[in-house]
mmCIF file with all atom_site columns, C-alpha atoms and ligand atoms in Angstrom:
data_model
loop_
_atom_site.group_PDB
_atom_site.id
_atom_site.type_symbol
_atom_site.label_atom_id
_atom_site.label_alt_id
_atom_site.label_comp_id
_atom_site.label_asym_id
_atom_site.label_entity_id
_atom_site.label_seq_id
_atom_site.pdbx_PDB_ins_code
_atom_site.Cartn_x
_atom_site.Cartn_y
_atom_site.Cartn_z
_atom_site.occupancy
_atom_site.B_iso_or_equiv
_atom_site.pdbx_formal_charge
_atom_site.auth_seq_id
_atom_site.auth_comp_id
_atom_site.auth_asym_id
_atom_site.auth_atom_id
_atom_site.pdbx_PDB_model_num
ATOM   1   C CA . UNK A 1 1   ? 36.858 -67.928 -1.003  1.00 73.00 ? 1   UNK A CA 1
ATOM   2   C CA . UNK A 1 2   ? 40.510 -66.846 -0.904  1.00 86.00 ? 2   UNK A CA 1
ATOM   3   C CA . UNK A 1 3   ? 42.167 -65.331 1.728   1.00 92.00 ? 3   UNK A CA 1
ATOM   4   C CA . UNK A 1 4   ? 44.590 -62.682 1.354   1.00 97.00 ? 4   UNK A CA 1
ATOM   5   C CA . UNK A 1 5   ? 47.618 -61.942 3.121   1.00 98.00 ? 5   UNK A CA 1
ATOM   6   C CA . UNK A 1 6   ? 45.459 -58.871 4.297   1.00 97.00 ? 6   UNK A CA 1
ATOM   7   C CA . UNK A 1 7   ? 42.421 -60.826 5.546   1.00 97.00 ? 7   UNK A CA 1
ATOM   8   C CA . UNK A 1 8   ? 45.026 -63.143 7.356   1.00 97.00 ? 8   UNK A CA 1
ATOM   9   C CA . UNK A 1 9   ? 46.802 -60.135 9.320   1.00 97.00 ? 9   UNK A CA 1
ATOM   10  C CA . UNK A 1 10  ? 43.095 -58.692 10.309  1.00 97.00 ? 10  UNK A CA 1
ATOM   11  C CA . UNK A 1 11  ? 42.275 -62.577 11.636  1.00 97.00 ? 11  UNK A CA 1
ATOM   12  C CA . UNK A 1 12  ? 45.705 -62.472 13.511  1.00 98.00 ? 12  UNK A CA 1
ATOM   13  C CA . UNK A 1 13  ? 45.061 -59.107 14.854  1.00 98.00 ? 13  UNK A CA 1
ATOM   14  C CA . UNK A 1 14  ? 41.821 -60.203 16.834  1.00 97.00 ? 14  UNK A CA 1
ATOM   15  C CA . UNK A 1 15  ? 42.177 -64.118 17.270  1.00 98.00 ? 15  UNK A CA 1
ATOM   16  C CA . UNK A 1 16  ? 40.856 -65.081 20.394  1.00 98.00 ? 16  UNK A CA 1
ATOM   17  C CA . UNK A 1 17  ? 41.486 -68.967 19.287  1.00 97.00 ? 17  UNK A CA 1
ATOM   18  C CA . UNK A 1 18  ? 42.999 -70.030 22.754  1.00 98.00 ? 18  UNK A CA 1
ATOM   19  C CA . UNK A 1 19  ? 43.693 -67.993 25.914  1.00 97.00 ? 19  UNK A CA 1
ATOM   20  C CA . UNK A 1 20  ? 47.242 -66.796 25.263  1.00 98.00 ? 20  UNK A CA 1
ATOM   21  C CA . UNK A 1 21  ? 45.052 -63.388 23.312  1.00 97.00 ? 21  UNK A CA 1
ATOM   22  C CA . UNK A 1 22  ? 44.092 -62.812 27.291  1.00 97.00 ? 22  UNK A CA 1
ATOM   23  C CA . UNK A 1 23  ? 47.654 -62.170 28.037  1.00 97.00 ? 23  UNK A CA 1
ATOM   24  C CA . UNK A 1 24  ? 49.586 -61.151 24.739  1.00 98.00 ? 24  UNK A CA 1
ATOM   25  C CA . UNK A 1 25  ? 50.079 -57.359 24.610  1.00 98.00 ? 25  UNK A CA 1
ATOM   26  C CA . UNK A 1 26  ? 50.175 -57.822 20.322  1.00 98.00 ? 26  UNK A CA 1
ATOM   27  C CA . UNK A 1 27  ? 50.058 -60.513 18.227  1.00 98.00 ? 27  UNK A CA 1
ATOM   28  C CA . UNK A 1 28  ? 52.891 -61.356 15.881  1.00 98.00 ? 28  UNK A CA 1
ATOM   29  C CA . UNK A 1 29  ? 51.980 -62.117 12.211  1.00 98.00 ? 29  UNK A CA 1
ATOM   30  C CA . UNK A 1 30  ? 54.876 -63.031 9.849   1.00 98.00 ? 30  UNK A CA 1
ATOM   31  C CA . UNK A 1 31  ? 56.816 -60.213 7.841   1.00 98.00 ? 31  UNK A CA 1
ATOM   32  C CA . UNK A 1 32  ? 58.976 -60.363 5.253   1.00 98.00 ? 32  UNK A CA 1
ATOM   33  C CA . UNK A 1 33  ? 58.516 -60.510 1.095   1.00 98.00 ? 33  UNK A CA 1
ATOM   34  C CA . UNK A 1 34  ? 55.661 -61.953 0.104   1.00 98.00 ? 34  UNK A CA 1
ATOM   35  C CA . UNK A 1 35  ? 56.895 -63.456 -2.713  1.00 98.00 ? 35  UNK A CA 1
ATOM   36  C CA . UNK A 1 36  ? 59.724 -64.579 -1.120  1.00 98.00 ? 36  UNK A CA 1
ATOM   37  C CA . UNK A 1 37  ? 61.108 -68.189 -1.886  1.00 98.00 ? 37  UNK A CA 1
ATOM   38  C CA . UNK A 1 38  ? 62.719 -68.836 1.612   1.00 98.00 ? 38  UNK A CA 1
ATOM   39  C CA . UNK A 1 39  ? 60.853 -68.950 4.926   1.00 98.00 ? 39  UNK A CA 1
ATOM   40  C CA . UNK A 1 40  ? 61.661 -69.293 8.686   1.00 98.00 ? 40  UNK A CA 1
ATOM   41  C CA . UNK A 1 41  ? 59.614 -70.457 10.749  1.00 98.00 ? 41  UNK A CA 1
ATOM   42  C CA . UNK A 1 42  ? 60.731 -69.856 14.386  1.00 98.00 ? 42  UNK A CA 1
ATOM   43  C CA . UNK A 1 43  ? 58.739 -70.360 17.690  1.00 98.00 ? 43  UNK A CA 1
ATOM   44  C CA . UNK A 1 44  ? 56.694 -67.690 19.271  1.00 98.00 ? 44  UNK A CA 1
ATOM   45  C CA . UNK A 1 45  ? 57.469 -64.024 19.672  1.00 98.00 ? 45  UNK A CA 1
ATOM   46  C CA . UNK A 1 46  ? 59.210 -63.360 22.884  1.00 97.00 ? 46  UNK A CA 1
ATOM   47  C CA . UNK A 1 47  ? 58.906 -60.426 25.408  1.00 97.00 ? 47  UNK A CA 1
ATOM   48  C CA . UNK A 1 48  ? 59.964 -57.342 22.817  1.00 98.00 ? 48  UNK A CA 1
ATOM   49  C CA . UNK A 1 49  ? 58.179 -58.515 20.100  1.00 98.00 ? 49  UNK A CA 1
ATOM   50  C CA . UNK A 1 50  ? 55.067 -58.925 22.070  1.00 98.00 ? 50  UNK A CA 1
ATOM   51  C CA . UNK A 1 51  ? 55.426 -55.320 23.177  1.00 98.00 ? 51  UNK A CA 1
ATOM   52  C CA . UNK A 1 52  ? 56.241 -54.243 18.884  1.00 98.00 ? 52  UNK A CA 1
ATOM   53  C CA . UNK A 1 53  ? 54.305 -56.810 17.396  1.00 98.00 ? 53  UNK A CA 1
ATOM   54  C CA . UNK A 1 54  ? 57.069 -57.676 15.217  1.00 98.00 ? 54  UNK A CA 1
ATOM   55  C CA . UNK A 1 55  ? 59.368 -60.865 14.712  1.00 98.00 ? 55  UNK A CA 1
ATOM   56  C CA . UNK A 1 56  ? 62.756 -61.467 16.333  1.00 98.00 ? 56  UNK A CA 1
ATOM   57  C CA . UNK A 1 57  ? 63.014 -57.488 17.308  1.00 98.00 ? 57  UNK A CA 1
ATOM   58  C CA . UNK A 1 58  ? 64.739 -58.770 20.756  1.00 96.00 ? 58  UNK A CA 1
ATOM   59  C CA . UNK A 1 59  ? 68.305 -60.124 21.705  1.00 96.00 ? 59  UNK A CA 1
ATOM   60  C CA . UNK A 1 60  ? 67.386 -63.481 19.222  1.00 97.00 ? 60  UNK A CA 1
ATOM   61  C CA . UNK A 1 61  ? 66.195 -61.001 16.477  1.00 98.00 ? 61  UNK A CA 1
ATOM   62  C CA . UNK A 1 62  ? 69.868 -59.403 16.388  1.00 98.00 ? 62  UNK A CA 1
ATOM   63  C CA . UNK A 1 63  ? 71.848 -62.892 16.234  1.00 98.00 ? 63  UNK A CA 1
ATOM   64  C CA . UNK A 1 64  ? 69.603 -63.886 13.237  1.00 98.00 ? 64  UNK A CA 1
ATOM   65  C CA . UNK A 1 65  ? 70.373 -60.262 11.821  1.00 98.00 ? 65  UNK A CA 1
ATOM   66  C CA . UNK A 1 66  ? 73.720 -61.190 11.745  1.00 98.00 ? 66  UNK A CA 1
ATOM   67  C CA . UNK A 1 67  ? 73.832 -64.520 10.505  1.00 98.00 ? 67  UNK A CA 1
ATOM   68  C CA . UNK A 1 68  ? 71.397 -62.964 7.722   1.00 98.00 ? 68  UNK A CA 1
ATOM   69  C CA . UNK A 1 69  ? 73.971 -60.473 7.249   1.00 98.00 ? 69  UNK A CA 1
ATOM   70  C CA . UNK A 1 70  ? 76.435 -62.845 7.075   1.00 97.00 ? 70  UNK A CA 1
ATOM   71  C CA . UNK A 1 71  ? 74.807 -64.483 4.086   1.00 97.00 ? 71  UNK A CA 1
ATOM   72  C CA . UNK A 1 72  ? 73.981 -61.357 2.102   1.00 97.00 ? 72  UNK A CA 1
ATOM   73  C CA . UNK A 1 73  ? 70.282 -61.970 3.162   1.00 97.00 ? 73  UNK A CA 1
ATOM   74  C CA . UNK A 1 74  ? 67.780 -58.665 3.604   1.00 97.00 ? 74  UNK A CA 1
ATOM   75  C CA . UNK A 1 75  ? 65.026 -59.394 6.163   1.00 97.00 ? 75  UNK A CA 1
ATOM   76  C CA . UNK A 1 76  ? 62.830 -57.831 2.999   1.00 97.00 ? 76  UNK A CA 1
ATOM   77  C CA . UNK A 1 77  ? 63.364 -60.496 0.552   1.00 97.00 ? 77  UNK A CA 1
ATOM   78  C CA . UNK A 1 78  ? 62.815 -63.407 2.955   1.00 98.00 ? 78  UNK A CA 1
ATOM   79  C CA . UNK A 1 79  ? 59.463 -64.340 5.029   1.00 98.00 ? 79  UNK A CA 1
ATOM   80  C CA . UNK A 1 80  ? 59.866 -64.970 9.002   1.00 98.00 ? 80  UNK A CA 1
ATOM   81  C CA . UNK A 1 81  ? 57.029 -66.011 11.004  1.00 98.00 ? 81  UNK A CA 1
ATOM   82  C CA . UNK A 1 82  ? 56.397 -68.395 13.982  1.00 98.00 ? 82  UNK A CA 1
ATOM   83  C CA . UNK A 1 83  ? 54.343 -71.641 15.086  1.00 98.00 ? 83  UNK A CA 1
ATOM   84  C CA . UNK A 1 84  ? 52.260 -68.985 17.664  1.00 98.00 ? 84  UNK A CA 1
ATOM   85  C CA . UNK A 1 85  ? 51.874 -65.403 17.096  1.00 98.00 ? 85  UNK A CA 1
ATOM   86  C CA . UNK A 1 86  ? 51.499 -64.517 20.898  1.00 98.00 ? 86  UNK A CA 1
ATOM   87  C CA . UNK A 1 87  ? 53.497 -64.498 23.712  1.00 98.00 ? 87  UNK A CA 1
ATOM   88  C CA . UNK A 1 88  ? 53.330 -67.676 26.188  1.00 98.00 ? 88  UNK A CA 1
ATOM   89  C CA . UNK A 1 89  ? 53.996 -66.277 29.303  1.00 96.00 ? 89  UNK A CA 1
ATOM   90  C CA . UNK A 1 90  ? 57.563 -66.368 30.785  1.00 95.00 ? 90  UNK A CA 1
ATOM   91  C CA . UNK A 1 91  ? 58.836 -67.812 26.882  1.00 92.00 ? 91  UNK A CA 1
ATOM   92  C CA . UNK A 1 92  ? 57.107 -71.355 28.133  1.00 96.00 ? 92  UNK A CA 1
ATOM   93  C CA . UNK A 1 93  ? 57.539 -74.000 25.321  1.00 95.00 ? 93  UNK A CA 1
ATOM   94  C CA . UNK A 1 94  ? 53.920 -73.245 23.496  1.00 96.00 ? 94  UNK A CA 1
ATOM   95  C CA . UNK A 1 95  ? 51.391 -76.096 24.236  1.00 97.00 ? 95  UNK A CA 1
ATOM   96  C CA . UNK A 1 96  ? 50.183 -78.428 22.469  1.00 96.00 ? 96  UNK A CA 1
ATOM   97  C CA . UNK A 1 97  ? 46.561 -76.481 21.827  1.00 97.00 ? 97  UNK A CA 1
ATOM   98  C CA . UNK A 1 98  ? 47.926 -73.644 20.974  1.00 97.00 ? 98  UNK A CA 1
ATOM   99  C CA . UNK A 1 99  ? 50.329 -74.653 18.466  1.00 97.00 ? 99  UNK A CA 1
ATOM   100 C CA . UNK A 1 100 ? 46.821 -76.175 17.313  1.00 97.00 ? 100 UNK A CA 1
ATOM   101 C CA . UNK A 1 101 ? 44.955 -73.183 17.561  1.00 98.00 ? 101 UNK A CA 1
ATOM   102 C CA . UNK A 1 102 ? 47.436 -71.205 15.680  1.00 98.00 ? 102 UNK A CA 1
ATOM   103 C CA . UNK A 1 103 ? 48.040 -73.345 12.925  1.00 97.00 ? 103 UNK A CA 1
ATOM   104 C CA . UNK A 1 104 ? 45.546 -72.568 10.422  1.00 97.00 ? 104 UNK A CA 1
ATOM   105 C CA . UNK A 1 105 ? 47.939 -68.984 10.397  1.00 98.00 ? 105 UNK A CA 1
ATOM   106 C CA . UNK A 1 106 ? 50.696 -70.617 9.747   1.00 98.00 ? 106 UNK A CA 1
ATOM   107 C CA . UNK A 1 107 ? 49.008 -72.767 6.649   1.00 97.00 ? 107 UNK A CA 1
ATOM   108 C CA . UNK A 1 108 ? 47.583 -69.858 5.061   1.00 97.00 ? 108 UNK A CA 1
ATOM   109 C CA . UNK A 1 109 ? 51.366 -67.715 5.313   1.00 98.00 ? 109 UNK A CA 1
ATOM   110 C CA . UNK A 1 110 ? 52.699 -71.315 3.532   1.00 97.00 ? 110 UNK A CA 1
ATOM   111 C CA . UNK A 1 111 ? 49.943 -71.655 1.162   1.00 96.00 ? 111 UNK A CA 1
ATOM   112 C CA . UNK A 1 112 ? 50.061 -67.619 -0.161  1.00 98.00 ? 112 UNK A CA 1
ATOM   113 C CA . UNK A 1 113 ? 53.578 -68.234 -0.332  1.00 98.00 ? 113 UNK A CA 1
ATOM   114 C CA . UNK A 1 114 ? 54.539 -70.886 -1.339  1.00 97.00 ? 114 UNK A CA 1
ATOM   115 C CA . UNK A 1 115 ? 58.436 -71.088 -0.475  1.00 98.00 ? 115 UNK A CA 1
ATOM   116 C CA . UNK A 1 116 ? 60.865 -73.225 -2.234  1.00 98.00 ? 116 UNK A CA 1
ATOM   117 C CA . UNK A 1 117 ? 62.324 -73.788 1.402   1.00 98.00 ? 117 UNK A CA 1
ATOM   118 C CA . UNK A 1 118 ? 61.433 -73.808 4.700   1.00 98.00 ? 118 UNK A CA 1
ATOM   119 C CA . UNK A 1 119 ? 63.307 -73.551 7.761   1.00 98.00 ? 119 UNK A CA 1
ATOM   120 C CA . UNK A 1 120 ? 62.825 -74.338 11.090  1.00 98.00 ? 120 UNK A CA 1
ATOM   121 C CA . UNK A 1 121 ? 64.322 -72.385 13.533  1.00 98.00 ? 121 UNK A CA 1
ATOM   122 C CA . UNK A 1 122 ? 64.578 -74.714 16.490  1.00 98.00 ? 122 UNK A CA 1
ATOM   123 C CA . UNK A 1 123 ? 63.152 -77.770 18.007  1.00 97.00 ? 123 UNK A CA 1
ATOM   124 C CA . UNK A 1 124 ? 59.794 -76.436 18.286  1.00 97.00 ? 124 UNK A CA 1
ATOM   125 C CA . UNK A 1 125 ? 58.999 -75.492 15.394  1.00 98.00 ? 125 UNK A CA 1
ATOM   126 C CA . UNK A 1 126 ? 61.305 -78.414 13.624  1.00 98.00 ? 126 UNK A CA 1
ATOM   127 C CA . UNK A 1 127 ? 58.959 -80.646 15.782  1.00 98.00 ? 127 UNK A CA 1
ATOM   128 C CA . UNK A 1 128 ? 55.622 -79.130 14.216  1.00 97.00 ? 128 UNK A CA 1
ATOM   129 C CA . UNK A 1 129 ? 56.814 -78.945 10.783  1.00 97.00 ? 129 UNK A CA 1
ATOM   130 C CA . UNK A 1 130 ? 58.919 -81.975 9.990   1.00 97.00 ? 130 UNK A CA 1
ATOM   131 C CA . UNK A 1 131 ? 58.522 -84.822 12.354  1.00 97.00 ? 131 UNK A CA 1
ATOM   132 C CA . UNK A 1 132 ? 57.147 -85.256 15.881  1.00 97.00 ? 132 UNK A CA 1
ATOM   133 C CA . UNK A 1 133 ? 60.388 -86.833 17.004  1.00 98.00 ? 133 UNK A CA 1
ATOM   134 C CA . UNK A 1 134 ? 62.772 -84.370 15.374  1.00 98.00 ? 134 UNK A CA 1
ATOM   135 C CA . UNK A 1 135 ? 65.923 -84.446 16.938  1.00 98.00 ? 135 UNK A CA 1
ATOM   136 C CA . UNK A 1 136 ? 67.827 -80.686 16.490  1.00 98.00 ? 136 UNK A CA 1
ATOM   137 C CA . UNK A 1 137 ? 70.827 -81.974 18.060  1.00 98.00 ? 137 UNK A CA 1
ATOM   138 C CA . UNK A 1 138 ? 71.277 -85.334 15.268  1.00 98.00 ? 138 UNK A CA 1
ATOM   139 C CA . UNK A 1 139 ? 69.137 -83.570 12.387  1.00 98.00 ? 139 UNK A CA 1
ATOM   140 C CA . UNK A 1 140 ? 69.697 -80.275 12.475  1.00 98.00 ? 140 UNK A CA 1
ATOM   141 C CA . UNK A 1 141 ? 70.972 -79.465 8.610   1.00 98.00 ? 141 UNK A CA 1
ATOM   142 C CA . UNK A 1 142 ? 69.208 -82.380 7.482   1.00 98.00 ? 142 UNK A CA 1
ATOM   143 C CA . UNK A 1 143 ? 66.643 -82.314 4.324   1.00 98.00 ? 143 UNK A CA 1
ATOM   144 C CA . UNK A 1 144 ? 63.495 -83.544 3.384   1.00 97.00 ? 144 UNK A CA 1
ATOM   145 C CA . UNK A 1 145 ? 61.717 -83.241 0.301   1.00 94.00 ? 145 UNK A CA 1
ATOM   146 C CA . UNK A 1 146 ? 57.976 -82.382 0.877   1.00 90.00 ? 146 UNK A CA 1
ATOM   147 C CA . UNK A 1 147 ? 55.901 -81.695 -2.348  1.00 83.00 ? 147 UNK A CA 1
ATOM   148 C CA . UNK A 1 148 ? 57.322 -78.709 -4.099  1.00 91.00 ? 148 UNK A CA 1
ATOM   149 C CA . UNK A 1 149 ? 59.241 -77.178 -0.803  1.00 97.00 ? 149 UNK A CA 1
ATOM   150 C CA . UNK A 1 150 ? 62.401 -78.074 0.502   1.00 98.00 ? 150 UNK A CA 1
ATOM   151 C CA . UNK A 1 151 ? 62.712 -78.492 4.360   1.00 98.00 ? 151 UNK A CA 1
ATOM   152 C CA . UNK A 1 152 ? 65.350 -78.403 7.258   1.00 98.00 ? 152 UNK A CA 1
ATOM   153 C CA . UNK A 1 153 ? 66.212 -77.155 10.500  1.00 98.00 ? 153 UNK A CA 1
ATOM   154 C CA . UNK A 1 154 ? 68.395 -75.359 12.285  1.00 98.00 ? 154 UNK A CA 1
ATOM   155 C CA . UNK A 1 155 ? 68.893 -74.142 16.071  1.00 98.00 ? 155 UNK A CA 1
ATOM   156 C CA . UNK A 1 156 ? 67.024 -70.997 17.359  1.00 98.00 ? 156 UNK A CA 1
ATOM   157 C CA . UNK A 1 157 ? 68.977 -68.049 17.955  1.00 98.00 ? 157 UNK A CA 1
ATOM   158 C CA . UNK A 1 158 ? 68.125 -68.222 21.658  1.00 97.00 ? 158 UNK A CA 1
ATOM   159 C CA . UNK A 1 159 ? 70.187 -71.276 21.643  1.00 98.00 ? 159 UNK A CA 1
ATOM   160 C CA . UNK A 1 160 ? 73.342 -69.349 20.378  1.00 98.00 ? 160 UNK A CA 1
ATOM   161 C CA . UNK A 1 161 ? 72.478 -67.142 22.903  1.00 97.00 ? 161 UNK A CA 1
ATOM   162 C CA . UNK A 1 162 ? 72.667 -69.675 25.564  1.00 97.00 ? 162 UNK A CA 1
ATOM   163 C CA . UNK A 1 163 ? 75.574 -71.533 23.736  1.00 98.00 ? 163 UNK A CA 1
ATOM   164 C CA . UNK A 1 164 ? 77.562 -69.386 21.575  1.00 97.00 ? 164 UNK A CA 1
ATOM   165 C CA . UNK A 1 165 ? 80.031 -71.645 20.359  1.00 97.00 ? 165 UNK A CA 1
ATOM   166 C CA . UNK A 1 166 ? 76.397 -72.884 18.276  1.00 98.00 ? 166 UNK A CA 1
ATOM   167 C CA . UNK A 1 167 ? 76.935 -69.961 15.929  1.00 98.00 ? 167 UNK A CA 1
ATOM   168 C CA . UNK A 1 168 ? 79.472 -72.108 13.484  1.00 98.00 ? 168 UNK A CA 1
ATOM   169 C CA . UNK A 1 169 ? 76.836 -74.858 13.610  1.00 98.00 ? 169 UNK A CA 1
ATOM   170 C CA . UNK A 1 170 ? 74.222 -72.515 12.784  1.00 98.00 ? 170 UNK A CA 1
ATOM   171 C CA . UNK A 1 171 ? 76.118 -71.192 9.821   1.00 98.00 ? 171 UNK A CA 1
ATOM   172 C CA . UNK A 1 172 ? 77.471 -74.372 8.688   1.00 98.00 ? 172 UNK A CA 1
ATOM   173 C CA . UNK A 1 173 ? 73.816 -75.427 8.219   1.00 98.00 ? 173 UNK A CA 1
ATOM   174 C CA . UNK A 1 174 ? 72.939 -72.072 6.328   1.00 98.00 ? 174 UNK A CA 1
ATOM   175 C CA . UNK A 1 175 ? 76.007 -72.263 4.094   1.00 98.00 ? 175 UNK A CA 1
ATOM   176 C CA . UNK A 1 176 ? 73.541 -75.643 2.593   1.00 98.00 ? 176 UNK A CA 1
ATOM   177 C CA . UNK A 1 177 ? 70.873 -73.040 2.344   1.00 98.00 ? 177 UNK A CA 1
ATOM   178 C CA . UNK A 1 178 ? 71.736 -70.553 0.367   1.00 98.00 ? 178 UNK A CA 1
ATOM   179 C CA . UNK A 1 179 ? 73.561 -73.311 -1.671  1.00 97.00 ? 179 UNK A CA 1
ATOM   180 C CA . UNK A 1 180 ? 69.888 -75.153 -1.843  1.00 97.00 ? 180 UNK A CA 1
ATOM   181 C CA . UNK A 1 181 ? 68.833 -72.180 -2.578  1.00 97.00 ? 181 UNK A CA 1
ATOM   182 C CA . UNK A 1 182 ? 71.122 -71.170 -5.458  1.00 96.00 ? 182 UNK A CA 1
ATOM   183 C CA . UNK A 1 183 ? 70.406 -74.084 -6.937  1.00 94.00 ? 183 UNK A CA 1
ATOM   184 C CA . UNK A 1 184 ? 66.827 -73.805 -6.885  1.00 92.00 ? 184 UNK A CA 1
ATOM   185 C CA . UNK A 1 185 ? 67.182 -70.380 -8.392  1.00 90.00 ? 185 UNK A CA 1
ATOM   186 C CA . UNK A 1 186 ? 69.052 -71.780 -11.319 1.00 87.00 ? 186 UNK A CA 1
ATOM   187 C CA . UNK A 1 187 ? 66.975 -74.731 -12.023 1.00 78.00 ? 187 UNK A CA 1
HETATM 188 N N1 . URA B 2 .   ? 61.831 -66.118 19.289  1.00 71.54 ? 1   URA B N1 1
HETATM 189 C C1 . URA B 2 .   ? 61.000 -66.682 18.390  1.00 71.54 ? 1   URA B C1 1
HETATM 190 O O1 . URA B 2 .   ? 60.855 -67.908 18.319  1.00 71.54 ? 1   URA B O1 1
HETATM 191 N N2 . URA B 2 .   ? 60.330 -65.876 17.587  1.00 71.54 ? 1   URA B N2 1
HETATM 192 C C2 . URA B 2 .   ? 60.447 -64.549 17.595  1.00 71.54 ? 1   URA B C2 1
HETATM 193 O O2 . URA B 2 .   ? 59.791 -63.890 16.814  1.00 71.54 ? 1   URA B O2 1
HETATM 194 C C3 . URA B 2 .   ? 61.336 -63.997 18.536  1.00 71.54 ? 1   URA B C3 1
HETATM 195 C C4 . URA B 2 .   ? 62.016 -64.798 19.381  1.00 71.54 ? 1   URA B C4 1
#
């Protein structure tokens, strides 16, 4: 049988795959267009967006607003989701068994929506989806062609946040995705 995007959010709502649903206040399922053709895939939600249940809605959520903004890209035509829909305590690095847990989420988002590209926001997630040994640092802005998606990854917004002079880097790196993506688009 096939899931929707409905049945997915209801699963999401009342997982209680591995302990972190003892000490999230909400879970965080993706949001964006489903029929979008470009998704980011970030981490885990942080503090705010455990207390909203909503993506990026904290201090990372308003540096990726403006990079989006900077690009002429509308949260509503682009998918954002993360590796973990709950809240590790203290923003932890998510463990291995949860990233496990969580996963089958994160397949079904991909497989409903089937982006032309994906990208990772951070090492995390960068680590999860493209290679166990990903370097951000060396491959950040690199590509790799997986089936019918294009992938690559950037830094997280936290890491501006920690380092701003990351920003340029960060939009040096989108400036090849909206080109990817133009060139998708036209193809
Ligand atoms: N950091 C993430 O990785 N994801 C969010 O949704 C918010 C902050």
């Amino acid at each position: 049988m096939q899931l929707t995007w409905n049945d997915i959010e209801q699963h999401v709502a009342t997982c209680t795959r591995c302990p972190l649903s003892q000490t999230r206040n909400l879970p965080v399922m993706g949001r964006g267009n489903h029929q979008a053709d470009l998704m980011l895939i970030a981490e885990a939600p942080g503090g705010q967006e455990d207390q909203q249940g909503l993506p990026f809605v904290g201090r990372s959520g308003e540096i990726l607003d403006r990079l989006l903004q900077e690009f002429g890209l509308a949260r509503n035509e682009i998918y954002i989701t993360n590796i973990l829909k709950c809240h590790p305590p203290g923003n932890r690095d998510p463990k291995g068994e949860e990233k496990e847990a969580c996963f089958p989420y994160l397949k079904y988002e991909t497989y409903l929506l089937k982006p032309k590209i994906i990208v990772c926001l951070g090492r995390v997630a960068a680590q999860r989806i493209i290679s166990p040994d990903f370097k951000i640092t060396r491959q950040h802005g690199t590509w790799i062609d997986r089936k019918d998606c294009a992938l690559t990854a950037t830094y997280h917004p936290s890491a501006i946040l920690r380092d701003p002079s990351k920003y340029e880097i960060v939009k040096s790196d989108f400036v090849e995705i909206v080109k990817k993506r133009n060139n998708l688009r036209n193809h």
